[in-house]
Amino acid sequence: MRHPLIRAPAATYCNQGDYMEESHDIVIVGGGICGLATTLALHRKGIASLVLEKSETLRVDGGSIGVHVNGWRVLEQLGIAAELRETANLVTAFHDVWQEEEKSTLTPVRKELRWLKRKDLLETMAKNIPVGAIRLGCHITAIHPSDPGAVLTTPGGSIIRAKVLIGCDGSNSVVAKYLGMSPAKSATRTFLRGFTRYPHGHPFGDHFLRLRGKRFFVGRSPITDTLVSFFVACHIPSTGVTRHSVLQTLQGQQCPAEIVEMVQNSDSESLNVITRVWYRPPWQVAFASFQKGTVTVAGDAMHAMGSYIGQGGSAALEDALVLARSLARAAAGSGGGRADEPCEKMMIGAATTAIGEYIRERRLRVARLSLEAFVMGELLRAKSLATKLAFLAILALLGTKALS
Ligand SMILES: Cc1cc2nc3c(=O)[nH]c(=O)nc-3n(C[C@H](O)[C@H](O)[C@H](O)COP(=O)(O)OP(=O)(O)OC[C@H]3O[C@@H](n4cnc5c(N)ncnc54)[C@H](O)[C@@H]3O)c2cc1C
């Protein structure tokens, strides 16, 4: 079931019926975490942009998102960290439990980590974005080259010309396709996630629990003193995943009562079933062409990496900041770029160079994160001890802290 969707206060709506033709300096396709962070980062630099989001409302489904210290650094720069910290407790340790082996460990988390409700993150970004900068219900179905930039079309045949185009449109990105990138890959993973409220306070402290049973894996994170978010992965055919079937599996596996109760008492509206996880293999991220003139990609469109290391969102925030900085430098260098000045002054050549710089700065970083996430995923799937040891060795070389 989907979480209720929100409408962005700053949003306008795509005119579905009538044919339109318009032109903009910077267009961002996709109003998820990356698209909103990019437009906000540009706005903070005094540069206007337009976000086109296909949904009729901002998509806040997906429950919570773990934001690591790198993500918090970006939120600081965007000027919204303080407000968001009010909504989520610090996670101070990973509590790993292996039920069958009767083993558990507690690993302190030394840097800032908090689980945010996606709704809080998206709404906080949206309310800091100028009115009219987000256009909802605007599905971009095709992109054609133009000089400069690109021409975008909607199902109604409307045409939007973009001098600079940034694809923040997720793992099945139409902009990535235009750039000639291979389609993202997907893996079947089934899990139920949601929120549970404890009106009188929960007893779990500030620890993130990772409980491994014989046929299930539970993750539980405190958000506030009265709210936790969770996911449960278990061997149930993807079409049959409901709260009831998950509870049956957990109860049949001697899962601790506190976990069963958490799922039992979860907020029905928040429950959400994931059946597929999208990712780009690290070699694709390392070698793909992320640029055609003044067109590029960011976030999952560039480096979808599933949920294995919980870095997709924070990496998307980093992309947004680096790209906005590069474009702002280009704007300053070419004498334009203020929201009230035409973008013609910002030489297209400078924007092309800026995008090249952005990609150079990001490639190694996101290829490494993609490798880490990929190896972690493979480790979870690996059956033989030798394979597991090989993957563990790679993760150790990469400095991955939370080995499974
Ligand atoms: C189960 C799960 C758990 C995760 N947990 C974490 C976590 O704990 N921490 C973390 O950092 N990351 C996590 N991630 C990854 C994280 O969710 C993503 O990396 C992040 O949401 C990427 O943001 P994005 O804006 O790039 O893409 P998306 O969130 O996919 O947003 C893309 C937006 O573009 C819109 N769009 C798509 N196509 C078009 C089009 N043609 N025209 C107009 N609009 C379009 C979509 O409607 C959407 O709103 C998790 C992922 C999964 C699957």
PDB file of N, CA and C and ligand atoms in Angstrom, residues 29-36 52-55 57-59 62 64-68 115 118 138-141 167-175 191 193 272 274 276-278 298-316, ligand 1:
ATOM      1  N   VAL A  29      14.520  16.875 -15.142  1.00  0.00           N
ATOM      2  CA  VAL A  29      13.437  15.891 -15.270  1.00  0.00           C
ATOM      3  C   VAL A  29      13.472  15.015 -14.025  1.00  0.00           C
ATOM      4  N   GLY A  30      12.361  14.982 -13.275  1.00  0.00           N
ATOM      5  CA  GLY A  30      12.267  14.151 -12.074  1.00  0.00           C
ATOM      6  C   GLY A  30      12.288  14.990 -10.809  1.00  0.00           C
ATOM      7  N   GLY A  31      11.241  14.843 -10.022  1.00  0.00           N
ATOM      8  CA  GLY A  31      11.131  15.609  -8.768  1.00  0.00           C
ATOM      9  C   GLY A  31      11.246  14.714  -7.561  1.00  0.00           C
ATOM     10  N   GLY A  32      12.212  13.782  -7.583  1.00  0.00           N
ATOM     11  CA  GLY A  32      12.503  12.964  -6.399  1.00  0.00           C
ATOM     12  C   GLY A  32      13.563  13.677  -5.559  1.00  0.00           C
ATOM     13  N   ILE A  33      14.275  12.912  -4.740  1.00  0.00           N
ATOM     14  CA  ILE A  33      15.277  13.495  -3.843  1.00  0.00           C
ATOM     15  C   ILE A  33      16.302  14.304  -4.649  1.00  0.00           C
ATOM     16  N   CYS A  34      16.784  13.697  -5.740  1.00  0.00           N
ATOM     17  CA  CYS A  34      17.860  14.355  -6.486  1.00  0.00           C
ATOM     18  C   CYS A  34      17.373  15.590  -7.237  1.00  0.00           C
ATOM     19  N   GLY A  35      16.201  15.474  -7.878  1.00  0.00           N
ATOM     20  CA  GLY A  35      15.689  16.607  -8.653  1.00  0.00           C
ATOM     21  C   GLY A  35      15.416  17.813  -7.761  1.00  0.00           C
ATOM     22  N   LEU A  36      14.779  17.559  -6.602  1.00  0.00           N
ATOM     23  CA  LEU A  36      14.473  18.685  -5.706  1.00  0.00           C
ATOM     24  C   LEU A  36      15.758  19.257  -5.106  1.00  0.00           C
ATOM     25  N   LEU A  52      10.435  19.039 -13.788  1.00  0.00           N
ATOM     26  CA  LEU A  52       9.260  18.408 -14.391  1.00  0.00           C
ATOM     27  C   LEU A  52       9.086  17.032 -13.761  1.00  0.00           C
ATOM     28  N   GLU A  53       7.987  16.829 -13.069  1.00  0.00           N
ATOM     29  CA  GLU A  53       7.750  15.557 -12.364  1.00  0.00           C
ATOM     30  C   GLU A  53       6.494  14.905 -12.938  1.00  0.00           C
ATOM     31  N   LYS A  54       6.607  13.628 -13.269  1.00  0.00           N
ATOM     32  CA  LYS A  54       5.466  12.981 -13.933  1.00  0.00           C
ATOM     33  C   LYS A  54       4.282  12.724 -13.003  1.00  0.00           C
ATOM     34  N   SER A  55       4.547  12.524 -11.701  1.00  0.00           N
ATOM     35  CA  SER A  55       3.429  12.260 -10.785  1.00  0.00           C
ATOM     36  C   SER A  55       2.622  13.535 -10.558  1.00  0.00           C
ATOM     37  N   THR A  57       1.496  14.376  -7.744  1.00  0.00           N
ATOM     38  CA  THR A  57       1.896  14.891  -6.435  1.00  0.00           C
ATOM     39  C   THR A  57       3.349  14.488  -6.222  1.00  0.00           C
ATOM     40  N   LEU A  58       4.041  15.124  -5.296  1.00  0.00           N
ATOM     41  CA  LEU A  58       5.396  14.671  -4.991  1.00  0.00           C
ATOM     42  C   LEU A  58       5.315  13.270  -4.425  1.00  0.00           C
ATOM     43  N   ARG A  59       6.230  12.399  -4.852  1.00  0.00           N
ATOM     44  CA  ARG A  59       6.135  10.996  -4.441  1.00  0.00           C
ATOM     45  C   ARG A  59       6.861  10.777  -3.119  1.00  0.00           C
ATOM     46  N   GLY A  62       7.588   5.062   0.133  1.00  0.00           N
ATOM     47  CA  GLY A  62       8.921   4.493   0.353  1.00  0.00           C
ATOM     48  C   GLY A  62       9.368   4.677   1.780  1.00  0.00           C
ATOM     49  N   SER A  64      11.049   5.442   4.833  1.00  0.00           N
ATOM     50  CA  SER A  64      12.147   6.235   5.397  1.00  0.00           C
ATOM     51  C   SER A  64      13.410   6.055   4.574  1.00  0.00           C
ATOM     52  N   ILE A  65      14.363   6.924   4.836  1.00  0.00           N
ATOM     53  CA  ILE A  65      15.645   6.827   4.140  1.00  0.00           C
ATOM     54  C   ILE A  65      16.759   7.150   5.138  1.00  0.00           C
ATOM     55  N   GLY A  66      17.764   6.276   5.172  1.00  0.00           N
ATOM     56  CA  GLY A  66      18.895   6.518   6.061  1.00  0.00           C
ATOM     57  C   GLY A  66      19.800   7.569   5.427  1.00  0.00           C
ATOM     58  N   VAL A  67      20.025   8.644   6.153  1.00  0.00           N
ATOM     59  CA  VAL A  67      20.911   9.695   5.611  1.00  0.00           C
ATOM     60  C   VAL A  67      22.196   9.701   6.437  1.00  0.00           C
ATOM     61  N   HIS A  68      23.298   9.440   5.742  1.00  0.00           N
ATOM     62  CA  HIS A  68      24.614   9.348   6.379  1.00  0.00           C
ATOM     63  C   HIS A  68      25.254  10.738   6.453  1.00  0.00           C
ATOM     64  N   TRP A 115      17.550   8.237  10.301  1.00  0.00           N
ATOM     65  CA  TRP A 115      16.548   7.796   9.332  1.00  0.00           C
ATOM     66  C   TRP A 115      15.477   8.871   9.253  1.00  0.00           C
ATOM     67  N   ARG A 118      10.820   9.988   4.213  1.00  0.00           N
ATOM     68  CA  ARG A 118      10.985  10.606   2.887  1.00  0.00           C
ATOM     69  C   ARG A 118      10.080  11.816   2.744  1.00  0.00           C
ATOM     70  N   CYS A 138       3.857  16.127 -15.257  1.00  0.00           N
ATOM     71  CA  CYS A 138       4.535  16.436 -16.508  1.00  0.00           C
ATOM     72  C   CYS A 138       5.462  15.277 -16.883  1.00  0.00           C
ATOM     73  N   HIS A 139       4.944  14.357 -17.647  1.00  0.00           N
ATOM     74  CA  HIS A 139       5.691  13.146 -18.008  1.00  0.00           C
ATOM     75  C   HIS A 139       6.477  13.408 -19.289  1.00  0.00           C
ATOM     76  N   ILE A 140       7.769  13.294 -19.208  1.00  0.00           N
ATOM     77  CA  ILE A 140       8.600  13.475 -20.407  1.00  0.00           C
ATOM     78  C   ILE A 140       8.752  12.111 -21.071  1.00  0.00           C
ATOM     79  N   THR A 141       8.284  12.027 -22.297  1.00  0.00           N
ATOM     80  CA  THR A 141       8.305  10.716 -22.960  1.00  0.00           C
ATOM     81  C   THR A 141       9.429  10.601 -23.985  1.00  0.00           C
ATOM     82  N   GLY A 167      18.951  15.041 -15.978  1.00  0.00           N
ATOM     83  CA  GLY A 167      18.051  13.914 -15.759  1.00  0.00           C
ATOM     84  C   GLY A 167      18.177  13.403 -14.339  1.00  0.00           C
ATOM     85  N   CYS A 168      17.163  13.692 -13.530  1.00  0.00           N
ATOM     86  CA  CYS A 168      17.112  13.152 -12.157  1.00  0.00           C
ATOM     87  C   CYS A 168      15.896  12.244 -12.102  1.00  0.00           C
ATOM     88  N   ASP A 169      15.698  11.480 -13.153  1.00  0.00           N
ATOM     89  CA  ASP A 169      14.457  10.735 -13.315  1.00  0.00           C
ATOM     90  C   ASP A 169      14.596   9.258 -12.962  1.00  0.00           C
ATOM     91  N   GLY A 170      15.483   8.959 -12.039  1.00  0.00           N
ATOM     92  CA  GLY A 170      15.512   7.630 -11.437  1.00  0.00           C
ATOM     93  C   GLY A 170      16.095   6.542 -12.319  1.00  0.00           C
ATOM     94  N   SER A 171      15.901   5.298 -11.864  1.00  0.00           N
ATOM     95  CA  SER A 171      16.627   4.180 -12.482  1.00  0.00           C
ATOM     96  C   SER A 171      16.182   3.872 -13.909  1.00  0.00           C
ATOM     97  N   ASN A 172      14.964   4.254 -14.290  1.00  0.00           N
ATOM     98  CA  ASN A 172      14.538   4.009 -15.680  1.00  0.00           C
ATOM     99  C   ASN A 172      14.500   5.321 -16.447  1.00  0.00           C
ATOM    100  N   SER A 173      15.585   6.034 -16.366  1.00  0.00           N
ATOM    101  CA  SER A 173      15.665   7.414 -16.841  1.00  0.00           C
ATOM    102  C   SER A 173      15.570   7.559 -18.358  1.00  0.00           C
ATOM    103  N   VAL A 174      14.692   8.451 -18.770  1.00  0.00           N
ATOM    104  CA  VAL A 174      14.574   8.759 -20.194  1.00  0.00           C
ATOM    105  C   VAL A 174      15.780   9.601 -20.650  1.00  0.00           C
ATOM    106  N   VAL A 175      16.344  10.353 -19.727  1.00  0.00           N
ATOM    107  CA  VAL A 175      17.522  11.171 -20.071  1.00  0.00           C
ATOM    108  C   VAL A 175      18.752  10.272 -20.235  1.00  0.00           C
ATOM    109  N   PHE A 191      10.509  -7.318  -0.085  1.00  0.00           N
ATOM    110  CA  PHE A 191      10.365  -6.971   1.323  1.00  0.00           C
ATOM    111  C   PHE A 191       9.238  -5.997   1.581  1.00  0.00           C
ATOM    112  N   ARG A 193       7.928  -2.884   3.940  1.00  0.00           N
ATOM    113  CA  ARG A 193       8.460  -1.863   4.842  1.00  0.00           C
ATOM    114  C   ARG A 193       7.342  -0.947   5.314  1.00  0.00           C
ATOM    115  N   ASN A 272       4.400  -0.849   2.475  1.00  0.00           N
ATOM    116  CA  ASN A 272       4.852  -0.703   1.106  1.00  0.00           C
ATOM    117  C   ASN A 272       5.649  -1.962   0.768  1.00  0.00           C
ATOM    118  N   ILE A 274       8.223  -3.942  -1.685  1.00  0.00           N
ATOM    119  CA  ILE A 274       9.224  -3.808  -2.754  1.00  0.00           C
ATOM    120  C   ILE A 274       9.422  -5.202  -3.351  1.00  0.00           C
ATOM    121  N   ARG A 276      11.360  -5.467  -6.456  1.00  0.00           N
ATOM    122  CA  ARG A 276      12.466  -5.385  -7.406  1.00  0.00           C
ATOM    123  C   ARG A 276      13.389  -4.246  -6.988  1.00  0.00           C
ATOM    124  N   VAL A 277      14.681  -4.491  -7.064  1.00  0.00           N
ATOM    125  CA  VAL A 277      15.648  -3.446  -6.734  1.00  0.00           C
ATOM    126  C   VAL A 277      16.468  -3.152  -7.986  1.00  0.00           C
ATOM    127  N   TRP A 278      16.601  -1.865  -8.322  1.00  0.00           N
ATOM    128  CA  TRP A 278      17.319  -1.465  -9.541  1.00  0.00           C
ATOM    129  C   TRP A 278      18.738  -1.055  -9.212  1.00  0.00           C
ATOM    130  N   ALA A 298      21.920  12.690 -12.922  1.00  0.00           N
ATOM    131  CA  ALA A 298      22.350  12.682 -11.515  1.00  0.00           C
ATOM    132  C   ALA A 298      21.450  11.732 -10.737  1.00  0.00           C
ATOM    133  N   GLY A 299      21.895  11.348  -9.548  1.00  0.00           N
ATOM    134  CA  GLY A 299      21.092  10.465  -8.693  1.00  0.00           C
ATOM    135  C   GLY A 299      20.979   9.071  -9.298  1.00  0.00           C
ATOM    136  N   ASP A 300      19.838   8.420  -9.055  1.00  0.00           N
ATOM    137  CA  ASP A 300      19.665   7.037  -9.533  1.00  0.00           C
ATOM    138  C   ASP A 300      19.758   6.944 -11.050  1.00  0.00           C
ATOM    139  N   ALA A 301      19.441   7.996 -11.758  1.00  0.00           N
ATOM    140  CA  ALA A 301      19.565   7.963 -13.222  1.00  0.00           C
ATOM    141  C   ALA A 301      21.019   7.704 -13.609  1.00  0.00           C
ATOM    142  N   MET A 302      21.945   8.161 -12.779  1.00  0.00           N
ATOM    143  CA  MET A 302      23.375   7.991 -13.051  1.00  0.00           C
ATOM    144  C   MET A 302      23.916   6.701 -12.417  1.00  0.00           C
ATOM    145  N   HIS A 303      23.468   6.403 -11.192  1.00  0.00           N
ATOM    146  CA  HIS A 303      24.133   5.326 -10.439  1.00  0.00           C
ATOM    147  C   HIS A 303      23.188   4.600  -9.477  1.00  0.00           C
ATOM    148  N   ALA A 304      22.033   4.138  -9.984  1.00  0.00           N
ATOM    149  CA  ALA A 304      21.117   3.388  -9.092  1.00  0.00           C
ATOM    150  C   ALA A 304      21.920   2.280  -8.408  1.00  0.00           C
ATOM    151  N   MET A 305      21.766   2.140  -7.091  1.00  0.00           N
ATOM    152  CA  MET A 305      22.580   1.137  -6.394  1.00  0.00           C
ATOM    153  C   MET A 305      21.779   0.348  -5.358  1.00  0.00           C
ATOM    154  N   GLY A 306      20.437   0.335  -5.516  1.00  0.00           N
ATOM    155  CA  GLY A 306      19.622  -0.457  -4.599  1.00  0.00           C
ATOM    156  C   GLY A 306      19.755   0.051  -3.176  1.00  0.00           C
ATOM    157  N   SER A 307      19.559  -0.870  -2.221  1.00  0.00           N
ATOM    158  CA  SER A 307      19.493  -0.408  -0.832  1.00  0.00           C
ATOM    159  C   SER A 307      20.594  -1.012   0.034  1.00  0.00           C
ATOM    160  N   TYR A 308      21.564  -1.718  -0.593  1.00  0.00           N
ATOM    161  CA  TYR A 308      22.485  -2.539   0.204  1.00  0.00           C
ATOM    162  C   TYR A 308      23.386  -1.752   1.151  1.00  0.00           C
ATOM    163  N   ILE A 309      23.795  -0.563   0.752  1.00  0.00           N
ATOM    164  CA  ILE A 309      24.636   0.199   1.680  1.00  0.00           C
ATOM    165  C   ILE A 309      23.940   1.507   2.088  1.00  0.00           C
ATOM    166  N   GLY A 310      22.695   1.676   1.662  1.00  0.00           N
ATOM    167  CA  GLY A 310      21.912   2.845   2.081  1.00  0.00           C
ATOM    168  C   GLY A 310      22.576   4.165   1.723  1.00  0.00           C
ATOM    169  N   GLN A 311      23.183   4.213   0.525  1.00  0.00           N
ATOM    170  CA  GLN A 311      23.891   5.447   0.155  1.00  0.00           C
ATOM    171  C   GLN A 311      23.301   6.125  -1.083  1.00  0.00           C
ATOM    172  N   GLY A 312      22.290   5.481  -1.721  1.00  0.00           N
ATOM    173  CA  GLY A 312      21.751   6.047  -2.968  1.00  0.00           C
ATOM    174  C   GLY A 312      21.250   7.472  -2.788  1.00  0.00           C
ATOM    175  N   GLY A 313      20.524   7.698  -1.697  1.00  0.00           N
ATOM    176  CA  GLY A 313      19.947   9.024  -1.463  1.00  0.00           C
ATOM    177  C   GLY A 313      21.011  10.050  -1.126  1.00  0.00           C
ATOM    178  N   SER A 314      21.948   9.666  -0.246  1.00  0.00           N
ATOM    179  CA  SER A 314      23.004  10.622   0.140  1.00  0.00           C
ATOM    180  C   SER A 314      23.894  10.936  -1.056  1.00  0.00           C
ATOM    181  N   ALA A 315      24.167   9.913  -1.898  1.00  0.00           N
ATOM    182  CA  ALA A 315      24.986  10.155  -3.089  1.00  0.00           C
ATOM    183  C   ALA A 315      24.251  11.079  -4.054  1.00  0.00           C
ATOM    184  N   ALA A 316      22.929  10.926  -4.142  1.00  0.00           N
ATOM    185  CA  ALA A 316      22.131  11.811  -5.009  1.00  0.00           C
ATOM    186  C   ALA A 316      22.210  13.249  -4.502  1.00  0.00           C
TER     187      ALA A 316
HETATM  188  C1  LIG B   1      14.064  -0.384  -0.695  1.00  0.00           C
HETATM  189  C2  LIG B   1      15.029   0.752  -0.831  1.00  0.00           C
HETATM  190  C3  LIG B   1      15.581   1.292   0.313  1.00  0.00           C
HETATM  191  C4  LIG B   1      16.510   2.323   0.195  1.00  0.00           C
HETATM  192  N1  LIG B   1      17.052   2.839   1.328  1.00  0.00           N
HETATM  193  C5  LIG B   1      17.936   3.834   1.218  1.00  0.00           C
HETATM  194  C6  LIG B   1      18.523   4.394   2.394  1.00  0.00           C
HETATM  195  O1  LIG B   1      18.260   3.988   3.523  1.00  0.00           O
HETATM  196  N2  LIG B   1      19.403   5.408   2.232  1.00  0.00           N
HETATM  197  C7  LIG B   1      19.733   5.891   0.990  1.00  0.00           C
HETATM  198  O2  LIG B   1      20.528   6.838   0.901  1.00  0.00           O
HETATM  199  N3  LIG B   1      19.177   5.384  -0.131  1.00  0.00           N
HETATM  200  C8  LIG B   1      18.292   4.386  -0.047  1.00  0.00           C
HETATM  201  N4  LIG B   1      17.746   3.884  -1.174  1.00  0.00           N
HETATM  202  C9  LIG B   1      18.079   4.485  -2.480  1.00  0.00           C
HETATM  203  C10 LIG B   1      17.341   5.806  -2.658  1.00  0.00           C
HETATM  204  O3  LIG B   1      15.962   5.627  -2.426  1.00  0.00           O
HETATM  205  C11 LIG B   1      17.541   6.339  -4.072  1.00  0.00           C
HETATM  206  O4  LIG B   1      18.909   6.310  -4.367  1.00  0.00           O
HETATM  207  C12 LIG B   1      17.037   7.767  -4.194  1.00  0.00           C
HETATM  208  O5  LIG B   1      15.635   7.804  -3.947  1.00  0.00           O
HETATM  209  C13 LIG B   1      17.323   8.301  -5.592  1.00  0.00           C
HETATM  210  O6  LIG B   1      16.676   9.523  -5.781  1.00  0.00           O
HETATM  211  P1  LIG B   1      16.436  10.074  -7.248  1.00  0.00           P
HETATM  212  O7  LIG B   1      15.781  11.388  -7.077  1.00  0.00           O
HETATM  213  O8  LIG B   1      17.690   9.980  -8.035  1.00  0.00           O
HETATM  214  O9  LIG B   1      15.438   9.035  -7.950  1.00  0.00           O
HETATM  215  P2  LIG B   1      13.921   8.725  -7.592  1.00  0.00           P
HETATM  216  O10 LIG B   1      13.676   8.808  -6.144  1.00  0.00           O
HETATM  217  O11 LIG B   1      13.585   7.457  -8.303  1.00  0.00           O
HETATM  218  O12 LIG B   1      13.103   9.925  -8.272  1.00  0.00           O
HETATM  219  C14 LIG B   1      12.926  10.011  -9.663  1.00  0.00           C
HETATM  220  C15 LIG B   1      11.737  10.905  -9.929  1.00  0.00           C
HETATM  221  O13 LIG B   1      11.631  11.124 -11.348  1.00  0.00           O
HETATM  222  C16 LIG B   1      10.289  10.991 -11.750  1.00  0.00           C
HETATM  223  N5  LIG B   1      10.317  10.584 -13.167  1.00  0.00           N
HETATM  224  C17 LIG B   1      10.802   9.423 -13.656  1.00  0.00           C
HETATM  225  N6  LIG B   1      10.697   9.415 -14.995  1.00  0.00           N
HETATM  226  C18 LIG B   1      10.153  10.606 -15.347  1.00  0.00           C
HETATM  227  C19 LIG B   1       9.798  11.178 -16.605  1.00  0.00           C
HETATM  228  N7  LIG B   1      10.010  10.518 -17.746  1.00  0.00           N
HETATM  229  N8  LIG B   1       9.247  12.423 -16.630  1.00  0.00           N
HETATM  230  C20 LIG B   1       9.050  13.098 -15.457  1.00  0.00           C
HETATM  231  N9  LIG B   1       9.354  12.591 -14.237  1.00  0.00           N
HETATM  232  C21 LIG B   1       9.907  11.360 -14.187  1.00  0.00           C
HETATM  233  C22 LIG B   1       9.722   9.923 -10.817  1.00  0.00           C
HETATM  234  O14 LIG B   1       8.318  10.004 -10.724  1.00  0.00           O
HETATM  235  C23 LIG B   1      10.409  10.268  -9.505  1.00  0.00           C
HETATM  236  O15 LIG B   1       9.679  11.193  -8.734  1.00  0.00           O
HETATM  237  C24 LIG B   1      16.846   2.841  -1.092  1.00  0.00           C
HETATM  238  C25 LIG B   1      16.276   2.290  -2.236  1.00  0.00           C
HETATM  239  C26 LIG B   1      15.378   1.239  -2.117  1.00  0.00           C
HETATM  240  C27 LIG B   1      14.781   0.640  -3.366  1.00  0.00           C
END
